[in-house]
Amino acid sequence: MSTGKMMRTPITTYPLLLLLLLQQLLQPVQFQEVDTDFDSPDDDMEEFEEYLEEFHRTGPTRPPTKENVKRRVIIEPGMPLYDREYCNAEIMRKNVYHKQRCVTEHYFLLMQYDELEKICYNRFVPCKNGVRKCNRSKSLVEGVYCNLTEAYEIPWCRYKSFYRRGYVLITCAWQNEIHKLIPHTINDLVEPPKHRSFLNEDGVFVIPP
């Protein structure tokens, strides 16, 4: 095989991946956060290999892990939560997708992972989208709700961003390796009613007739 063909092979094999990486490098400076945790080259390579494996996966989605939930959901103070481009910037930066397709909705939460994990042991409340049981946070949490508006294939996903401050509704899954419940899905971020009397003892919002 000639040298020219060998050099062209990576480009023709992973054109979409290279485009994703290029867009991350060219994103506006105001969307970038200062990272004070300096990962070793081995850590970066492991994360990159995990990204490649998940990107090309066609079978069932892997069970959630603590690290995966932290990476995709938990955010740090930095970019204003009211920014219209918040979801477009963060979804690309955190590689939030499902089997090479845009996710139709997503939530980013401004809280510590340990606090999110504790919600798994709160009482059950009704969810949205036909999910029967969710665990609800006891306190209000700030976050951003992302709703897909354009395209269905990455990297052309476009989202509308909505700032919210409310009660987090989550589903949880048992992880055998650590023998505990961990957050699985963010079902909703429910803004509280104006009158707390509408919240009954089971943590369900009730609107009087």
Tab-separated table of C-alpha atoms in Angstrom:
chain	number	residue	atom	x	y	z
A	1	MET	CA	0.000	0.000	0.000
A	2	SER	CA	1.366	3.437	-0.916
A	3	THR	CA	2.148	6.149	1.625
A	4	GLY	CA	-0.580	8.373	0.180
A	5	LYS	CA	-3.236	5.701	0.690
A	6	MET	CA	-2.070	4.998	4.247
A	7	MET	CA	-2.345	8.671	5.149
A	8	ARG	CA	-5.850	8.957	3.716
A	9	THR	CA	-7.250	5.926	5.540
A	10	PRO	CA	-8.040	7.522	8.999
A	11	ILE	CA	-9.748	10.490	7.347
A	12	THR	CA	-11.985	8.383	5.141
A	13	THR	CA	-12.743	5.932	7.967
A	14	TYR	CA	-13.837	8.423	10.662
A	15	PRO	CA	-15.021	11.610	8.882
A	16	LEU	CA	-17.839	12.264	11.363
A	17	LEU	CA	-15.610	11.775	14.390
A	18	LEU	CA	-13.030	14.201	13.018
A	19	LEU	CA	-15.789	16.741	12.368
A	20	LEU	CA	-16.980	16.436	15.987
A	21	LEU	CA	-13.488	16.962	17.334
A	22	LEU	CA	-12.937	19.934	15.031
A	23	GLN	CA	-16.175	21.597	16.160
A	24	GLN	CA	-15.179	21.183	19.794
A	25	LEU	CA	-11.855	22.869	19.112
A	26	LEU	CA	-13.524	25.759	17.275
A	27	GLN	CA	-16.358	26.437	19.735
A	28	PRO	CA	-16.471	30.052	21.076
A	29	VAL	CA	-14.177	30.857	23.963
A	30	GLN	CA	-17.028	32.030	26.198
A	31	PHE	CA	-18.514	28.509	26.194
A	32	GLN	CA	-15.345	26.848	27.443
A	33	GLU	CA	-14.894	26.144	31.142
A	34	VAL	CA	-11.631	26.276	33.018
A	35	ASP	CA	-10.742	22.728	33.971
A	36	THR	CA	-8.683	22.535	37.154
A	37	ASP	CA	-8.554	18.713	37.141
A	38	PHE	CA	-5.571	17.747	35.024
A	39	ASP	CA	-6.055	14.241	33.660
A	40	SER	CA	-3.148	12.073	32.667
A	41	PRO	CA	-2.690	11.018	29.009
A	42	ASP	CA	-3.833	7.511	30.001
A	43	ASP	CA	-7.103	8.908	31.371
A	44	ASP	CA	-7.689	10.900	28.186
A	45	MET	CA	-7.029	7.850	26.000
A	46	GLU	CA	-9.383	5.675	28.076
A	47	GLU	CA	-12.172	8.250	27.775
A	48	PHE	CA	-11.550	8.577	24.038
A	49	GLU	CA	-11.701	4.794	23.525
A	50	GLU	CA	-14.935	4.628	25.541
A	51	TYR	CA	-16.362	7.378	23.345
A	52	LEU	CA	-15.440	5.462	20.162
A	53	GLU	CA	-16.966	2.241	21.482
A	54	GLU	CA	-20.234	3.908	22.447
A	55	PHE	CA	-20.378	5.933	19.235
A	56	HIS	CA	-20.228	2.853	17.005
A	57	ARG	CA	-22.393	0.651	19.247
A	58	THR	CA	-25.503	-0.718	17.522
A	59	GLY	CA	-26.742	-3.081	20.230
A	60	PRO	CA	-28.423	-2.342	23.569
A	61	THR	CA	-27.279	0.709	25.503
A	62	ARG	CA	-24.825	-0.109	28.275
A	63	PRO	CA	-26.075	0.165	31.871
A	64	PRO	CA	-25.418	3.586	33.421
A	65	THR	CA	-22.351	4.186	35.532
A	66	LYS	CA	-21.573	6.866	38.081
A	67	GLU	CA	-18.908	8.343	35.816
A	68	ASN	CA	-21.221	8.407	32.815
A	69	VAL	CA	-24.016	10.176	34.705
A	70	LYS	CA	-21.581	12.721	36.138
A	71	ARG	CA	-20.158	13.459	32.695
A	72	ARG	CA	-23.482	13.822	30.897
A	73	VAL	CA	-25.699	15.455	33.544
A	74	ILE	CA	-23.761	17.251	36.274
A	75	ILE	CA	-22.507	20.758	35.428
A	76	GLU	CA	-20.247	23.220	37.192
A	77	PRO	CA	-20.744	26.994	37.573
A	78	GLY	CA	-19.445	28.817	34.538
A	79	MET	CA	-21.519	29.486	31.447
A	80	PRO	CA	-24.756	31.353	32.402
A	81	LEU	CA	-27.693	28.946	32.644
A	82	TYR	CA	-29.901	31.487	30.857
A	83	ASP	CA	-27.718	31.446	27.720
A	84	ARG	CA	-29.726	30.550	24.587
A	85	GLU	CA	-26.857	28.437	23.256
A	86	TYR	CA	-26.274	26.536	26.490
A	87	CYS	CA	-27.639	23.204	25.261
A	88	ASN	CA	-25.975	23.379	21.846
A	89	ALA	CA	-22.594	24.015	23.472
A	90	GLU	CA	-22.826	21.562	26.378
A	91	ILE	CA	-24.434	18.672	24.509
A	92	MET	CA	-21.605	18.727	21.979
A	93	ARG	CA	-18.908	19.246	24.626
A	94	LYS	CA	-20.205	16.352	26.750
A	95	ASN	CA	-20.979	14.096	23.745
A	96	VAL	CA	-24.624	13.564	24.681
A	97	TYR	CA	-26.208	11.332	22.021
A	98	HIS	CA	-27.924	7.964	21.591
A	99	LYS	CA	-26.542	5.509	19.011
A	100	GLN	CA	-25.305	8.258	16.671
A	101	ARG	CA	-28.638	10.115	16.893
A	102	CYS	CA	-29.607	13.347	18.615
A	103	VAL	CA	-31.389	12.915	21.936
A	104	THR	CA	-34.847	14.497	21.813
A	105	GLU	CA	-34.467	16.065	25.267
A	106	HIS	CA	-31.866	16.307	28.001
A	107	TYR	CA	-31.335	17.871	31.429
A	108	PHE	CA	-28.224	19.463	32.904
A	109	LEU	CA	-28.214	19.877	36.691
A	110	LEU	CA	-26.192	22.322	38.759
A	111	MET	CA	-25.592	20.106	41.799
A	112	GLN	CA	-23.138	17.615	43.263
A	113	TYR	CA	-23.388	14.001	42.124
A	114	ASP	CA	-23.603	12.760	45.734
A	115	GLU	CA	-26.734	14.858	46.244
A	116	LEU	CA	-28.278	13.469	43.054
A	117	GLU	CA	-27.520	9.912	44.175
A	118	LYS	CA	-29.291	10.464	47.513
A	119	ILE	CA	-32.533	11.195	45.639
A	120	CYS	CA	-32.682	7.498	44.661
A	121	TYR	CA	-33.708	6.751	48.267
A	122	ASN	CA	-36.515	9.330	48.445
A	123	ARG	CA	-40.181	8.364	48.152
A	124	PHE	CA	-41.771	7.636	44.788
A	125	VAL	CA	-43.854	10.181	42.847
A	126	PRO	CA	-45.554	10.021	39.422
A	127	CYS	CA	-43.341	10.787	36.393
A	128	LYS	CA	-43.989	12.063	32.882
A	129	ASN	CA	-43.904	10.207	29.534
A	130	GLY	CA	-45.667	7.157	30.922
A	131	VAL	CA	-42.995	6.307	33.506
A	132	ARG	CA	-44.816	5.079	36.615
A	133	LYS	CA	-42.375	5.796	39.440
A	134	CYS	CA	-39.710	8.435	39.969
A	135	ASN	CA	-37.812	9.658	43.005
A	136	ARG	CA	-38.153	13.373	43.736
A	137	SER	CA	-35.608	15.704	45.275
A	138	LYS	CA	-36.553	17.349	48.566
A	139	SER	CA	-35.045	20.694	47.649
A	140	LEU	CA	-35.039	22.917	44.568
A	141	VAL	CA	-32.272	22.470	42.011
A	142	GLU	CA	-31.118	24.759	39.203
A	143	GLY	CA	-30.653	23.323	35.760
A	144	VAL	CA	-31.227	23.577	32.019
A	145	TYR	CA	-33.784	21.669	29.951
A	146	CYS	CA	-32.775	20.975	26.346
A	147	ASN	CA	-35.404	20.350	23.677
A	148	LEU	CA	-34.399	19.186	20.179
A	149	THR	CA	-35.610	21.539	17.441
A	150	GLU	CA	-33.551	20.677	14.343
A	151	ALA	CA	-31.901	17.584	12.801
A	152	TYR	CA	-31.780	14.066	14.166
A	153	GLU	CA	-28.232	12.994	13.403
A	154	ILE	CA	-25.069	14.281	15.057
A	155	PRO	CA	-23.291	16.669	14.788
A	156	TRP	CA	-26.135	18.806	13.376
A	157	CYS	CA	-28.389	18.615	16.436
A	158	ARG	CA	-29.854	21.971	17.468
A	159	TYR	CA	-31.588	22.579	20.794
A	160	LYS	CA	-33.648	25.213	22.519
A	161	SER	CA	-32.491	25.898	26.077
A	162	PHE	CA	-34.778	26.528	29.053
A	163	TYR	CA	-33.521	27.565	32.486
A	164	ARG	CA	-35.404	25.842	35.294
A	165	ARG	CA	-35.340	25.823	39.064
A	166	GLY	CA	-37.425	23.055	40.535
A	167	TYR	CA	-37.700	19.546	41.951
A	168	VAL	CA	-35.720	16.857	40.119
A	169	LEU	CA	-37.559	13.673	39.162
A	170	ILE	CA	-35.243	10.744	38.438
A	171	THR	CA	-35.304	6.998	37.848
A	172	CYS	CA	-32.595	4.851	39.389
A	173	ALA	CA	-30.968	1.496	38.641
A	174	TRP	CA	-29.240	-1.053	40.829
A	175	GLN	CA	-25.527	-1.475	40.095
A	176	ASN	CA	-24.197	-4.861	41.182
A	177	GLU	CA	-20.548	-3.812	41.214
A	178	ILE	CA	-21.069	-1.307	44.019
A	179	HIS	CA	-24.291	-2.793	45.494
A	180	LYS	CA	-26.278	0.420	45.490
A	181	LEU	CA	-28.779	2.442	43.503
A	182	ILE	CA	-27.437	5.047	41.109
A	183	PRO	CA	-29.272	7.674	39.013
A	184	HIS	CA	-30.352	6.332	35.626
A	185	THR	CA	-32.542	8.943	33.911
A	186	ILE	CA	-33.523	12.533	34.625
A	187	ASN	CA	-37.258	12.417	33.998
A	188	ASP	CA	-38.180	16.029	34.700
A	189	LEU	CA	-37.261	19.227	36.512
A	190	VAL	CA	-40.602	20.411	37.885
A	191	GLU	CA	-40.962	24.054	38.771
A	192	PRO	CA	-42.913	24.385	42.045
A	193	PRO	CA	-46.384	25.950	42.167
A	194	LYS	CA	-46.705	29.418	43.640
A	195	HIS	CA	-48.441	28.057	46.734
A	196	ARG	CA	-46.723	25.260	48.634
A	197	SER	CA	-50.136	24.083	49.895
A	198	PHE	CA	-50.548	22.450	46.461
A	199	LEU	CA	-47.840	19.937	47.396
A	200	ASN	CA	-49.445	17.045	49.300
A	201	GLU	CA	-47.793	14.764	51.838
A	202	ASP	CA	-46.726	12.300	49.135
A	203	GLY	CA	-44.805	14.980	47.270
A	204	VAL	CA	-47.384	15.154	44.454
A	205	PHE	CA	-48.529	18.474	43.024
A	206	VAL	CA	-52.303	18.812	43.311
A	207	ILE	CA	-54.271	21.637	41.720
A	208	PRO	CA	-57.527	22.297	43.652
A	209	PRO	CA	-60.771	22.411	41.601
